[in-house]
Coordinates of C-alpha atoms in Angstrom, one line a residue:
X1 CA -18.1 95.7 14.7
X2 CA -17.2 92.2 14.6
X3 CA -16.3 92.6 10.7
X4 CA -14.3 95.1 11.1
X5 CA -12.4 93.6 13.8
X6 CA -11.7 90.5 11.5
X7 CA -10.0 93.1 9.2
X8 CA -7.8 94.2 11.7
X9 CA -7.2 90.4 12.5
X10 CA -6.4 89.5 8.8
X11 CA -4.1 92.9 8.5
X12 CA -2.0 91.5 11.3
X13 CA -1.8 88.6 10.5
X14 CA -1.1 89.1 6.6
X15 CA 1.8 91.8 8.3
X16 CA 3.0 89.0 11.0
X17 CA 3.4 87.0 7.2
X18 CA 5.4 89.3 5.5
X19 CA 7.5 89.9 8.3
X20 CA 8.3 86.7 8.2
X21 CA 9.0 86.4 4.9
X22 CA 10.9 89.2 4.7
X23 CA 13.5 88.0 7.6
X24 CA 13.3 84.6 5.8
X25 CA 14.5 86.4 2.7
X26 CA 17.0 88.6 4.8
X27 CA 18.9 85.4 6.3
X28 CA 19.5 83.7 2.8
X29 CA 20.8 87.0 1.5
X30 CA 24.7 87.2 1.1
X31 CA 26.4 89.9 2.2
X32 CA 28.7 91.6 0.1
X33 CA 30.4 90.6 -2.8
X34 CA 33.6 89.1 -4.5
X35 CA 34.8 92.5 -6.2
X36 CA 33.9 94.3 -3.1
X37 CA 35.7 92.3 -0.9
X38 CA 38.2 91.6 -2.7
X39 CA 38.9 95.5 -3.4
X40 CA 38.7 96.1 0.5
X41 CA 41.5 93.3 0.8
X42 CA 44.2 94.9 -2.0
X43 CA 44.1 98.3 -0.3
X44 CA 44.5 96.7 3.3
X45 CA 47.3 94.6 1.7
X46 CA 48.4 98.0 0.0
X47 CA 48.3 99.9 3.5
X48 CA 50.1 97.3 5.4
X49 CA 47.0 97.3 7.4
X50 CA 46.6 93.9 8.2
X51 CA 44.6 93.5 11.2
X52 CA 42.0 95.2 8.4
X53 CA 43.0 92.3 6.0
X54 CA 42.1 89.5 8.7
X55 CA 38.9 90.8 8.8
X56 CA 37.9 89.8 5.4
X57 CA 38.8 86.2 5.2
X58 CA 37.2 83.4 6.8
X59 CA 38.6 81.7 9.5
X60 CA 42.1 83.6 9.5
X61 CA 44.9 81.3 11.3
X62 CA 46.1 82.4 14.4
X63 CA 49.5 82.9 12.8
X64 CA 48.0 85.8 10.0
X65 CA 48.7 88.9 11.1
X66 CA 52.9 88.1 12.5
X67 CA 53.1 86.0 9.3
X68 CA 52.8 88.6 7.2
X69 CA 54.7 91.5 9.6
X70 CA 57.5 88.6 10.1
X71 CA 58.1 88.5 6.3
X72 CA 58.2 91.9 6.0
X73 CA 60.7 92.4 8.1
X74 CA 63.4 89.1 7.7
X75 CA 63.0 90.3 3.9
X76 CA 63.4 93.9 4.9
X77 CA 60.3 95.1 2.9
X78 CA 60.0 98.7 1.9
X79 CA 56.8 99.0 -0.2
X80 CA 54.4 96.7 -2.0
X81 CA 52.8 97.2 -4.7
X82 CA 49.6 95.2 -5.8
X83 CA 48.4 95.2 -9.6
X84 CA 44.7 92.8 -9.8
X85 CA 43.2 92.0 -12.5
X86 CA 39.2 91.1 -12.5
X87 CA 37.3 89.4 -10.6
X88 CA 36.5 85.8 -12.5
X89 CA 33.7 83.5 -11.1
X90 CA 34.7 80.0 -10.9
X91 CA 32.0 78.8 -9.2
X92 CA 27.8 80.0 -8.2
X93 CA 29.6 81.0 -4.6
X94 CA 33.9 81.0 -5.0
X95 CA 35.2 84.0 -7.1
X96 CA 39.4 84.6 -8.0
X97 CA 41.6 87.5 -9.2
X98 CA 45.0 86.7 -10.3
X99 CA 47.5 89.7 -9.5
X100 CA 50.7 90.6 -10.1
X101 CA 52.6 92.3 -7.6
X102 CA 56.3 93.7 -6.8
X103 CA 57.7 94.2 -3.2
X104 CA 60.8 96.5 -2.6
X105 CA 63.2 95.0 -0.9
X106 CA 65.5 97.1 1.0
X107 CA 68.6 95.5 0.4
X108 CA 68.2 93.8 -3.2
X109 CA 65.4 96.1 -4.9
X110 CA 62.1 95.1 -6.8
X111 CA 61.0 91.7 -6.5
X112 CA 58.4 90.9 -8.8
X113 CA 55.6 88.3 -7.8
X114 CA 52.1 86.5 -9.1
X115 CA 49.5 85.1 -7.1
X116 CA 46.0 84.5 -6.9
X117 CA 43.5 86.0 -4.1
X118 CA 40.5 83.6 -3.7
X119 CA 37.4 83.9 -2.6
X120 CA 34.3 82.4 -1.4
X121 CA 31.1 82.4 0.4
X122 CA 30.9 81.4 3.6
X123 CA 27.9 81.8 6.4
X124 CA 26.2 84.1 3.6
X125 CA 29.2 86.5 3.5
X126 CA 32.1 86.7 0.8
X127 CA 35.5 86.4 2.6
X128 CA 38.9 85.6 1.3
X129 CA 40.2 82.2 1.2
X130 CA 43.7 82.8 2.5
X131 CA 46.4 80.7 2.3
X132 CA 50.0 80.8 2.5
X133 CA 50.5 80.9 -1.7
X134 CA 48.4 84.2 -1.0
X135 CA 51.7 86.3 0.6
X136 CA 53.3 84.2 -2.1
X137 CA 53.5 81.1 -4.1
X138 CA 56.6 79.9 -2.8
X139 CA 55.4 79.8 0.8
X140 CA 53.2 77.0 -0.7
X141 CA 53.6 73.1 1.0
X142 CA 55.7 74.6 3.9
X143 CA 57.6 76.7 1.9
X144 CA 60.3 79.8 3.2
X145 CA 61.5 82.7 2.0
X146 CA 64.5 84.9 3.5
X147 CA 67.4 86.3 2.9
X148 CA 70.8 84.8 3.2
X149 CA 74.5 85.6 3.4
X150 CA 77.1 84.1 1.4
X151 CA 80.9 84.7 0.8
X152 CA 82.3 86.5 -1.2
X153 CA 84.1 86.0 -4.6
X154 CA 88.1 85.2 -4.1
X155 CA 90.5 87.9 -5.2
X156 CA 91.1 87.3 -8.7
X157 CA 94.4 87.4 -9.5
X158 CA 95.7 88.6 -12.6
X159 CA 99.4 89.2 -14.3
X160 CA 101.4 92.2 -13.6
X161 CA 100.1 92.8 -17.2
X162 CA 96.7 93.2 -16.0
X163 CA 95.5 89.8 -18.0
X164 CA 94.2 86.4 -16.9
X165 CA 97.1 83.8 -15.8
X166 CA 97.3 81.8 -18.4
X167 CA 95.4 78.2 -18.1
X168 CA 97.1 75.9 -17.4
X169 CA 100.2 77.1 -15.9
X170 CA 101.2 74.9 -13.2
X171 CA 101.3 77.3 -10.7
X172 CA 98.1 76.9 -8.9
X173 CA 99.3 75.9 -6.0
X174 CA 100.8 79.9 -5.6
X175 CA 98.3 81.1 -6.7
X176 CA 95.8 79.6 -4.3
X177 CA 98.3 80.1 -1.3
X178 CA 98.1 83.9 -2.7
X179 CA 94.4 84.3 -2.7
X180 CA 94.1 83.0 1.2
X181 CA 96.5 86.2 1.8
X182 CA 93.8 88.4 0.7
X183 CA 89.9 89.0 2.6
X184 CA 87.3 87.9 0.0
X185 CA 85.1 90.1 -1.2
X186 CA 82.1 91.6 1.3
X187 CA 79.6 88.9 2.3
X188 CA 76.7 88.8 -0.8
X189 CA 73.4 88.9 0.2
X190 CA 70.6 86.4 -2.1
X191 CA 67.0 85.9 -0.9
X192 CA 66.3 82.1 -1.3
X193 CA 63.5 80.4 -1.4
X194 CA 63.7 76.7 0.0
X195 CA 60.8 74.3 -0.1
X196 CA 61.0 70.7 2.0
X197 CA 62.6 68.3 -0.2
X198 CA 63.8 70.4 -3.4
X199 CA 66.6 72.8 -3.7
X200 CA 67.2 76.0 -2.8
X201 CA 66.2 78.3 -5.2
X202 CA 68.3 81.7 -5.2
X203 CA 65.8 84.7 -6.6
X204 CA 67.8 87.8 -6.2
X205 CA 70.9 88.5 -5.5
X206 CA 73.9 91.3 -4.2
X207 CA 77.2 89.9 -5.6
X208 CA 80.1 92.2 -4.3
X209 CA 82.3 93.3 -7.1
X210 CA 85.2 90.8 -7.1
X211 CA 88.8 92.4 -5.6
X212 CA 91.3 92.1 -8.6
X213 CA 94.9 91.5 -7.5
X214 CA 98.1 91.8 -9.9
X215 CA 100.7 89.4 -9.1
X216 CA 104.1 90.3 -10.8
X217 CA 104.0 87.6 -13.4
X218 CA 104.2 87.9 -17.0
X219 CA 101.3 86.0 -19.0
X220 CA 104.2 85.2 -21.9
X221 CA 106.5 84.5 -19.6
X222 CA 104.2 82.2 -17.9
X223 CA 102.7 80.6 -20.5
X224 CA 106.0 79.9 -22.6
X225 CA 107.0 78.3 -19.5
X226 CA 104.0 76.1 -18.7
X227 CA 104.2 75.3 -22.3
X228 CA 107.6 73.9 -22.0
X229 CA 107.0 71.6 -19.3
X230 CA 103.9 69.8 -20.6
X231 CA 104.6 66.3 -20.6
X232 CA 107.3 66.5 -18.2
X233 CA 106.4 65.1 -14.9
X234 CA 108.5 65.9 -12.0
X235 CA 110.2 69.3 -13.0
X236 CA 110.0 73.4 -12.7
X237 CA 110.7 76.3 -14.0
X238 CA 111.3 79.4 -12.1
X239 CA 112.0 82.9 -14.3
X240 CA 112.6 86.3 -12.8
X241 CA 112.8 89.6 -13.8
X242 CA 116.9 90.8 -12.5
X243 CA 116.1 94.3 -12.1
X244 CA 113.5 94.2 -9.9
X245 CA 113.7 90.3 -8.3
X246 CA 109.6 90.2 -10.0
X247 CA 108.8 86.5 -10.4
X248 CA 107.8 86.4 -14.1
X249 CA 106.7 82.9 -14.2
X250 CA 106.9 80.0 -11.9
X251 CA 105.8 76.5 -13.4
X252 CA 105.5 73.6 -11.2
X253 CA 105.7 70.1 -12.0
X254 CA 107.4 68.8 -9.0
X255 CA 104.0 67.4 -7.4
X256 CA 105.0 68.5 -3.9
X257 CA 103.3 71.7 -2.4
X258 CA 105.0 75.2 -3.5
X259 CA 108.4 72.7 -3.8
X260 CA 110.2 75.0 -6.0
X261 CA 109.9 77.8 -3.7
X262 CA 109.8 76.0 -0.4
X263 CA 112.1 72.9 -1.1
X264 CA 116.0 72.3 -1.5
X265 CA 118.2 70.0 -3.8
X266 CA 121.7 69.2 -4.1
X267 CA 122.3 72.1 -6.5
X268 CA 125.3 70.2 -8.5
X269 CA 127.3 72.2 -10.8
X270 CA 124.9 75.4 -11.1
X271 CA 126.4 75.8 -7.5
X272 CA 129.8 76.4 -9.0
X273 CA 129.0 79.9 -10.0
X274 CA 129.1 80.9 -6.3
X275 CA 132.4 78.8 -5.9
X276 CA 133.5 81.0 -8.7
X277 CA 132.7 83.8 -7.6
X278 CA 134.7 83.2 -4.5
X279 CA 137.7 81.9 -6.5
X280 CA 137.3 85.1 -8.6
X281 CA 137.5 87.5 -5.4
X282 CA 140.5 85.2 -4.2
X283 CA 143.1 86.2 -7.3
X284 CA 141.7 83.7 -10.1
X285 CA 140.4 85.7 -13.5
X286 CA 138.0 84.3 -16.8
X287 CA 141.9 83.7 -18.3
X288 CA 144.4 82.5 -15.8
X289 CA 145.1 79.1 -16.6
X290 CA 143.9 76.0 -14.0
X291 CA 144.3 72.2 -14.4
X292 CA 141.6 69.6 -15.2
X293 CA 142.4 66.4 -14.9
X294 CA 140.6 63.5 -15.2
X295 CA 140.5 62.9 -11.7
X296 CA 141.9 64.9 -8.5
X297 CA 142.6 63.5 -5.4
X298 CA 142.7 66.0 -2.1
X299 CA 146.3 65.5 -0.3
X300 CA 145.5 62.6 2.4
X301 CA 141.5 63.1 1.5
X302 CA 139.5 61.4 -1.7
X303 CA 139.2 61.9 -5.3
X304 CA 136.9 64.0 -7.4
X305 CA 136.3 63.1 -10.9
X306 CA 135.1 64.6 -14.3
X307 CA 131.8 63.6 -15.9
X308 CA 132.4 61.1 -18.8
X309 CA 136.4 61.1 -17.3
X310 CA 137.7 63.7 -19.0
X311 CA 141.1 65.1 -19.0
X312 CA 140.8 68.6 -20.3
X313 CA 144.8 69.7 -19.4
X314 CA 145.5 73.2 -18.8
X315 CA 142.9 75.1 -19.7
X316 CA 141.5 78.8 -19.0
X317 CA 139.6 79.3 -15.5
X318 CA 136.7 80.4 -17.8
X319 CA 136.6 76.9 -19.9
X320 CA 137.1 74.9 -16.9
X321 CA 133.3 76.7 -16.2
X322 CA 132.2 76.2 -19.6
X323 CA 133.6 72.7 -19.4
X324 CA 131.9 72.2 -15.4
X325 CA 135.4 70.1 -14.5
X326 CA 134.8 69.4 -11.1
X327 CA 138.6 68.7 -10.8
X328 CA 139.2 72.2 -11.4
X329 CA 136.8 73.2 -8.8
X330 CA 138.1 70.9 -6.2
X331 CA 141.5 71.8 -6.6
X332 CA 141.3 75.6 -6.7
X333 CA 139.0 75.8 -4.2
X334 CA 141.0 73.6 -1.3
X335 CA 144.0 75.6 -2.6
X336 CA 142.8 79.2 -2.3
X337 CA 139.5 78.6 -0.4
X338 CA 138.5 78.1 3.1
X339 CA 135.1 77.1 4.6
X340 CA 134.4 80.7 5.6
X341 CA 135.2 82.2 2.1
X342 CA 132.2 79.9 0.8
X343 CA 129.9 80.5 3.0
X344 CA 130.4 84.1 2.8
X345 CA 130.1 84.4 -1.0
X346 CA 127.2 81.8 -1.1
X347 CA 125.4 84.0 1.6
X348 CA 126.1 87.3 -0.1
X349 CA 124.3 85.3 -3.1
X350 CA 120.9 84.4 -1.4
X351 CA 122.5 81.5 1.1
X352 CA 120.7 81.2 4.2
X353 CA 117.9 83.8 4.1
X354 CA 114.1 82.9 3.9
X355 CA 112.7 84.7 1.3
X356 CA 109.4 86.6 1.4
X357 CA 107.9 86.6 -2.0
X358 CA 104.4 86.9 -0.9
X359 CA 103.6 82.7 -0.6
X360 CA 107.0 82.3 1.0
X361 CA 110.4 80.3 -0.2
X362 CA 113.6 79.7 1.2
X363 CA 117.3 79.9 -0.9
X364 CA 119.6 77.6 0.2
X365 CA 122.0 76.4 2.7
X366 CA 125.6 74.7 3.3
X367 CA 126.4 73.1 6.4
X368 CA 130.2 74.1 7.8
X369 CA 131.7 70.6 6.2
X370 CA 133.3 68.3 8.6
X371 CA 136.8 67.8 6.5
X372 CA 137.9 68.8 3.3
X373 CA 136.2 65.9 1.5
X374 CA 133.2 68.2 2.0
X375 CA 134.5 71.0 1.4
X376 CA 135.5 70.0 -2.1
X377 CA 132.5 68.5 -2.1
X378 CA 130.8 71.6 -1.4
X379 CA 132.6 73.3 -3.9
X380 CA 131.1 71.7 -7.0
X381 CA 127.2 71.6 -5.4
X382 CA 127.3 68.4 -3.5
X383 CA 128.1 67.3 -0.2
X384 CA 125.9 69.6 2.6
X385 CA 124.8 72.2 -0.1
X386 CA 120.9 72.5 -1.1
X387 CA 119.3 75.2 -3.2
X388 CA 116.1 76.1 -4.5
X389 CA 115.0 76.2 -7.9
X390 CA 113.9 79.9 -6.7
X391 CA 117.2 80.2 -5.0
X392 CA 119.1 79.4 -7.9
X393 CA 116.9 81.6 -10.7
X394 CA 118.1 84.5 -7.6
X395 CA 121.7 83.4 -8.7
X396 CA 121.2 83.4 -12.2
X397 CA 119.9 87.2 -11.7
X398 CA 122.6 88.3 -9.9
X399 CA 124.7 87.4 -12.5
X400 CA 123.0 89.2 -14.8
X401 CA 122.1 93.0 -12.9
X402 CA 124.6 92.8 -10.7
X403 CA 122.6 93.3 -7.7
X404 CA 121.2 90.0 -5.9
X405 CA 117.7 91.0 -5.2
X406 CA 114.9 89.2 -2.9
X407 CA 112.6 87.6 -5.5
X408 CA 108.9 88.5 -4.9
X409 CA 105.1 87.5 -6.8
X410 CA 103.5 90.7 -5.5
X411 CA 104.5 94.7 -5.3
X412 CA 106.9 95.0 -2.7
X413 CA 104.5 96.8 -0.2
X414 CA 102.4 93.7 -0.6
X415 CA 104.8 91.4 0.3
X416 CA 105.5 93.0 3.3
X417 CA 102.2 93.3 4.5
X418 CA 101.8 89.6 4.2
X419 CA 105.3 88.3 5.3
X420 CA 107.6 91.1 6.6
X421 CA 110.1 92.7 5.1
X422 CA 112.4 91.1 3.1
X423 CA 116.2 91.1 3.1
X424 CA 118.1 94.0 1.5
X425 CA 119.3 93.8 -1.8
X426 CA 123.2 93.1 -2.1
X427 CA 125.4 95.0 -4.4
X428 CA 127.9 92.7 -6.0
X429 CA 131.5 93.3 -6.6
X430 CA 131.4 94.6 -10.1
X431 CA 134.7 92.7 -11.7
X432 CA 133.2 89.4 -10.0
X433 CA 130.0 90.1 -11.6
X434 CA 131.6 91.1 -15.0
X435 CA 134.1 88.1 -15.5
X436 CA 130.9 85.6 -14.6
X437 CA 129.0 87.2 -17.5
X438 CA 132.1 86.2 -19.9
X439 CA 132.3 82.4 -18.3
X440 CA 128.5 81.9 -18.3
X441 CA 128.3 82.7 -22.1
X442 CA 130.9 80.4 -23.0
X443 CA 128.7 77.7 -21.2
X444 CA 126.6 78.6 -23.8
X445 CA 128.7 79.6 -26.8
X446 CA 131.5 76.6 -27.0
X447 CA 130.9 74.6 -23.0
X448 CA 128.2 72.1 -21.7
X449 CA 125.6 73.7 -22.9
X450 CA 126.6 74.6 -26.8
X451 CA 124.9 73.0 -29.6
X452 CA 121.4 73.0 -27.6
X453 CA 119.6 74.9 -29.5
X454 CA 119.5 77.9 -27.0
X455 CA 118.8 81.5 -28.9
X456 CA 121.4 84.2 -29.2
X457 CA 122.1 86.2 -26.2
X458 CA 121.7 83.5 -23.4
X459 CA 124.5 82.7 -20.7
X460 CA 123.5 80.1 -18.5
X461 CA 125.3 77.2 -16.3
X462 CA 124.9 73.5 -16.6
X463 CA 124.5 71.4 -13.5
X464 CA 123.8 67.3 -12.9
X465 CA 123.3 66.9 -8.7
X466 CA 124.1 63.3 -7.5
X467 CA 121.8 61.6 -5.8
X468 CA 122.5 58.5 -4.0
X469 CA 120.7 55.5 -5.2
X470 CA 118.5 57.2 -7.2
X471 CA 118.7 59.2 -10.7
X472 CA 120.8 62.6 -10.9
X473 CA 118.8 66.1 -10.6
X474 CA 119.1 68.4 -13.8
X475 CA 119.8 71.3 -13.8
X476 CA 120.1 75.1 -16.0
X477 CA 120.4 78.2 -14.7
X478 CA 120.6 81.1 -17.3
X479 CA 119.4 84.4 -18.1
X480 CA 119.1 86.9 -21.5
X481 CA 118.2 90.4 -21.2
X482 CA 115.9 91.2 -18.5
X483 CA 115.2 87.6 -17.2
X484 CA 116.7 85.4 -15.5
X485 CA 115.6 81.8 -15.0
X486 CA 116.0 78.2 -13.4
X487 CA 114.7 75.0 -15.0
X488 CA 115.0 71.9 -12.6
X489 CA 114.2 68.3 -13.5
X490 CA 114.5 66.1 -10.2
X491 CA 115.6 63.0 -11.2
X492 CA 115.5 63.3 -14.2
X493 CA 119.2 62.8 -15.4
X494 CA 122.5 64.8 -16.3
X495 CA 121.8 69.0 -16.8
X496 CA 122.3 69.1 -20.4
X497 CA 120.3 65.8 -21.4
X498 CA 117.4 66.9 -18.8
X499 CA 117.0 70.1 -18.4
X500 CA 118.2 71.9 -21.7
X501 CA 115.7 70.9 -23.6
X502 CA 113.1 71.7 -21.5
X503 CA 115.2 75.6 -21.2
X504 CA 115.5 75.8 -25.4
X505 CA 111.5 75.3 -25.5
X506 CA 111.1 77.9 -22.5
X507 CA 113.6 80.1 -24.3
X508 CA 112.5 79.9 -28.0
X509 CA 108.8 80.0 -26.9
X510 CA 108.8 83.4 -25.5

């Protein structure tokens, strides 16, 4: 009895033992493993389940779960998808799998990625060992990702030709006063990564596609006249097309803001092609014979003298043009003119009216004179008259359609979206318009401007503006064929010395 009780005792205890052992074993077990947890973590990741993915890594922040819903919705995440590759050990107890994944962004598309998921054991259990690189790399050291606006591209402006304004071409101040007309582009969209102390990294990227705008100049036009003014400081060039007032080309060298739409000179001689134009309408022809003396002095009033002092004689009305005697001018004009038969023709001709050409521009303007000193003043471009170079090209294209025309840089439905509607165009008296053609080619043919290397086909007007105590403004006016054209040098000296050369390069470079 008492052996068999000592069995019993020995069974118990040798059960108690293995018991123990067994729990002993039991607690230094780990739970789980690496490819298993990490497998459970992908497709919670892949489910969007992540209240399932805090669950398998140790010691989740507090932050885990609206971290990864926060990115997914300032990025505007559609899907993820997760490729692993295996599991490596690194260590007896920390595991890795490098992954590649893409997340579909909503507004921007697929968005590739790598990472690395690691793991480890901890309290006898294989969790993930999450940090921020984990959602992404970038998020690394207190880094951000999201998604940001940005403006869009400026209208690109082109030529009426549809091709790139040439480079170059002096007229960027137009052409940026052109571009603020018009909205940019839609706002882009770029997610951007930014990490404290570097620079913002752009990943992707929505550019909207860039608005293209045709202006009405020519890209030979342009360049020929860019081309002609290279080297020459303080000067522009203003070409138009007469039957339709398009600016072809507007190159600008006066180093003031827009100056040769927006700014007015003492036009000089080009000026007496609207004090012709009123003499013509007042009885004179191209033939009738006129007086130019060296000097002419106004009954009771002051005296007026020729460039050089020239006494041409009796001449024709059409060589006292070609020949710019201001005598002539003078004379004629306080003989058969008064102050309201200028102002009339010169405002049929542009005078006084703003002009809307899409970055704005004024013409030109005479003040009533006080006495007939200013009047015959006025009469040969000096005294209260000021022009534009725009103004002026306006004139020359007159001359040559027929019609003055509002001169415009964008299709006329543009320009009056952007300024208002410009002034009508004027129908010239036909005879006055045909007898200018004859006297500006004989400018060109035998008058101030022969002999200065112009091409065939090109009537024009001379003019030298005084200015006092300073250096005379040059000026040429002109046109041949379909253009039309002002060349202004401001300062710069006497028409023909100043501002022919300049035209002959324009010209001959087209």
């Amino acid at each position: 009895m008492r052996r068999r009780r000592l069995i019993a005792l020995v069974i118990a205890v040798t059960a108690i033992i293995a018991a123990y052992g067994f729990a002993v074993l039991s607690a230094q077990r780990v739970r789980g493993s690496a490819e298993e947890v990490a497998a459970a973590y992908f497709r919670a990741w892949r489910e969007a389940d992540v209240r399932a993915m805090a669950g398998l890594v140790h010691r989740p922040p507090a932050d885990f779960v609206s971290r990864h819903v926060d990115l997914s919705e300032k990025l505007r995440v559609q899907s993820i998808e997760l490729r692993p590759g295996p599991v490596r050990r690194t260590g007896e107890d920390t595991a890795e799998v490098a992954f590649a994944g893409t997340r579909r962004l909503r507004d921007l598309g697929p968005w590739p990625f790598t990472a690395t998921l690691r793991l480890g054991v901890r309290e006898r259990e294989w969790k993930v060992l999450w940090t921020p690189e984990t959602l992404h790399p970038l998020l690394k050291d207190g880094g951000t990702l999201d998604l940001a606006a940005f403006a869009g591209p400026p209208p690109e402006l082109v030529t009426g030709e549809g091709d790139p304004i040439p480079r170059n071409s002096y007229a960027d101040a137009y052409l940026a006063r052109l571009r603020a007309e018009f909205e940019p582009a839609e706002e882009g969209l770029a997610l951007v990564a930014a990490v404290p102390g570097r620079a913002e990294q752009r990943l992707l990227a929505v550019t909207p596609e860039q608005d293209v705008r045709r202006t009405t100049l020519s890209r030979p036009v342009q360049a020929a006249a860019a081309r002609a003014l290279d080297g020459v400081q303080d000067a522009a060039i203003v070409a138009l097309r007469p039957s339709t007032g398009e600016v072809l080309a507007v190159a600008d060298r006066l180093l003031d803001d827009r100056s040769a739409f927006h700014d007015l000179f003492p036009p000089g001689s080009t000026f007496k092609t609207i004090t012709a134009a009123a003499l013509l309408r007042a009885g004179l022809d191209p033939a009738s014979e006129v007086s130019c003396p060296a000097t002419y002095t106004i009954p009771f009033h002051r005296s007026f003298g020729n460039a050089g002092g020239l006494d041409r004689g009796t001449l024709s009305f059409a060589d006292a043009f070609a020949h710019s005697c201001n005598t002539t001018f003078v004379q004629e004009a306080v003989t058969r003119l008064d102050e309201e038969d200028l102002r009339a023709t010169a405002e049929e001709w542009g005078f006084h009216r703003s002009l809307p050409t899409g970055v704005g521009g004024r013409c030109g303007a005479l003040e009533d004179p006080a006495n007939l000193d200013w009047f015959g003043a006025n009469a040969i471009g000096q005294g209260t008259v000021v022009a534009s170079p725009l103004c002026m090209a306006a004139v020359a294209a007159a001359v040559s359609d027929g019609t003055w025309r509002p001169p415009r840089l964008l299709a006329a439905e543009e320009v009056r979206a952007v300024e208002g509607s410009p002034p009508e165009p004027v129908t010239l008296d036909a005879g006055v318009v045909a007898a200018l053609r004859e006297m500006m080619a004989a400018v060109v043919d035998h008058g101030t401007a022969g002999g200065a290397g112009l091409p065939a086909g090109v009537s024009g007007k001379t003019g030298t503006a005084e200015v006092e105590g300073r250096p005379d403004h040059g000026w040429f006016i002109g046109y041949r064929g379909d253009l039309a054209f002002c060349v202004f040098v401001r300062h710069g000296g006497s028409g023909r010395s100043a501002a022919l050369p300049i035209t002959a390069r324009f010209v001959n470079g087209l």
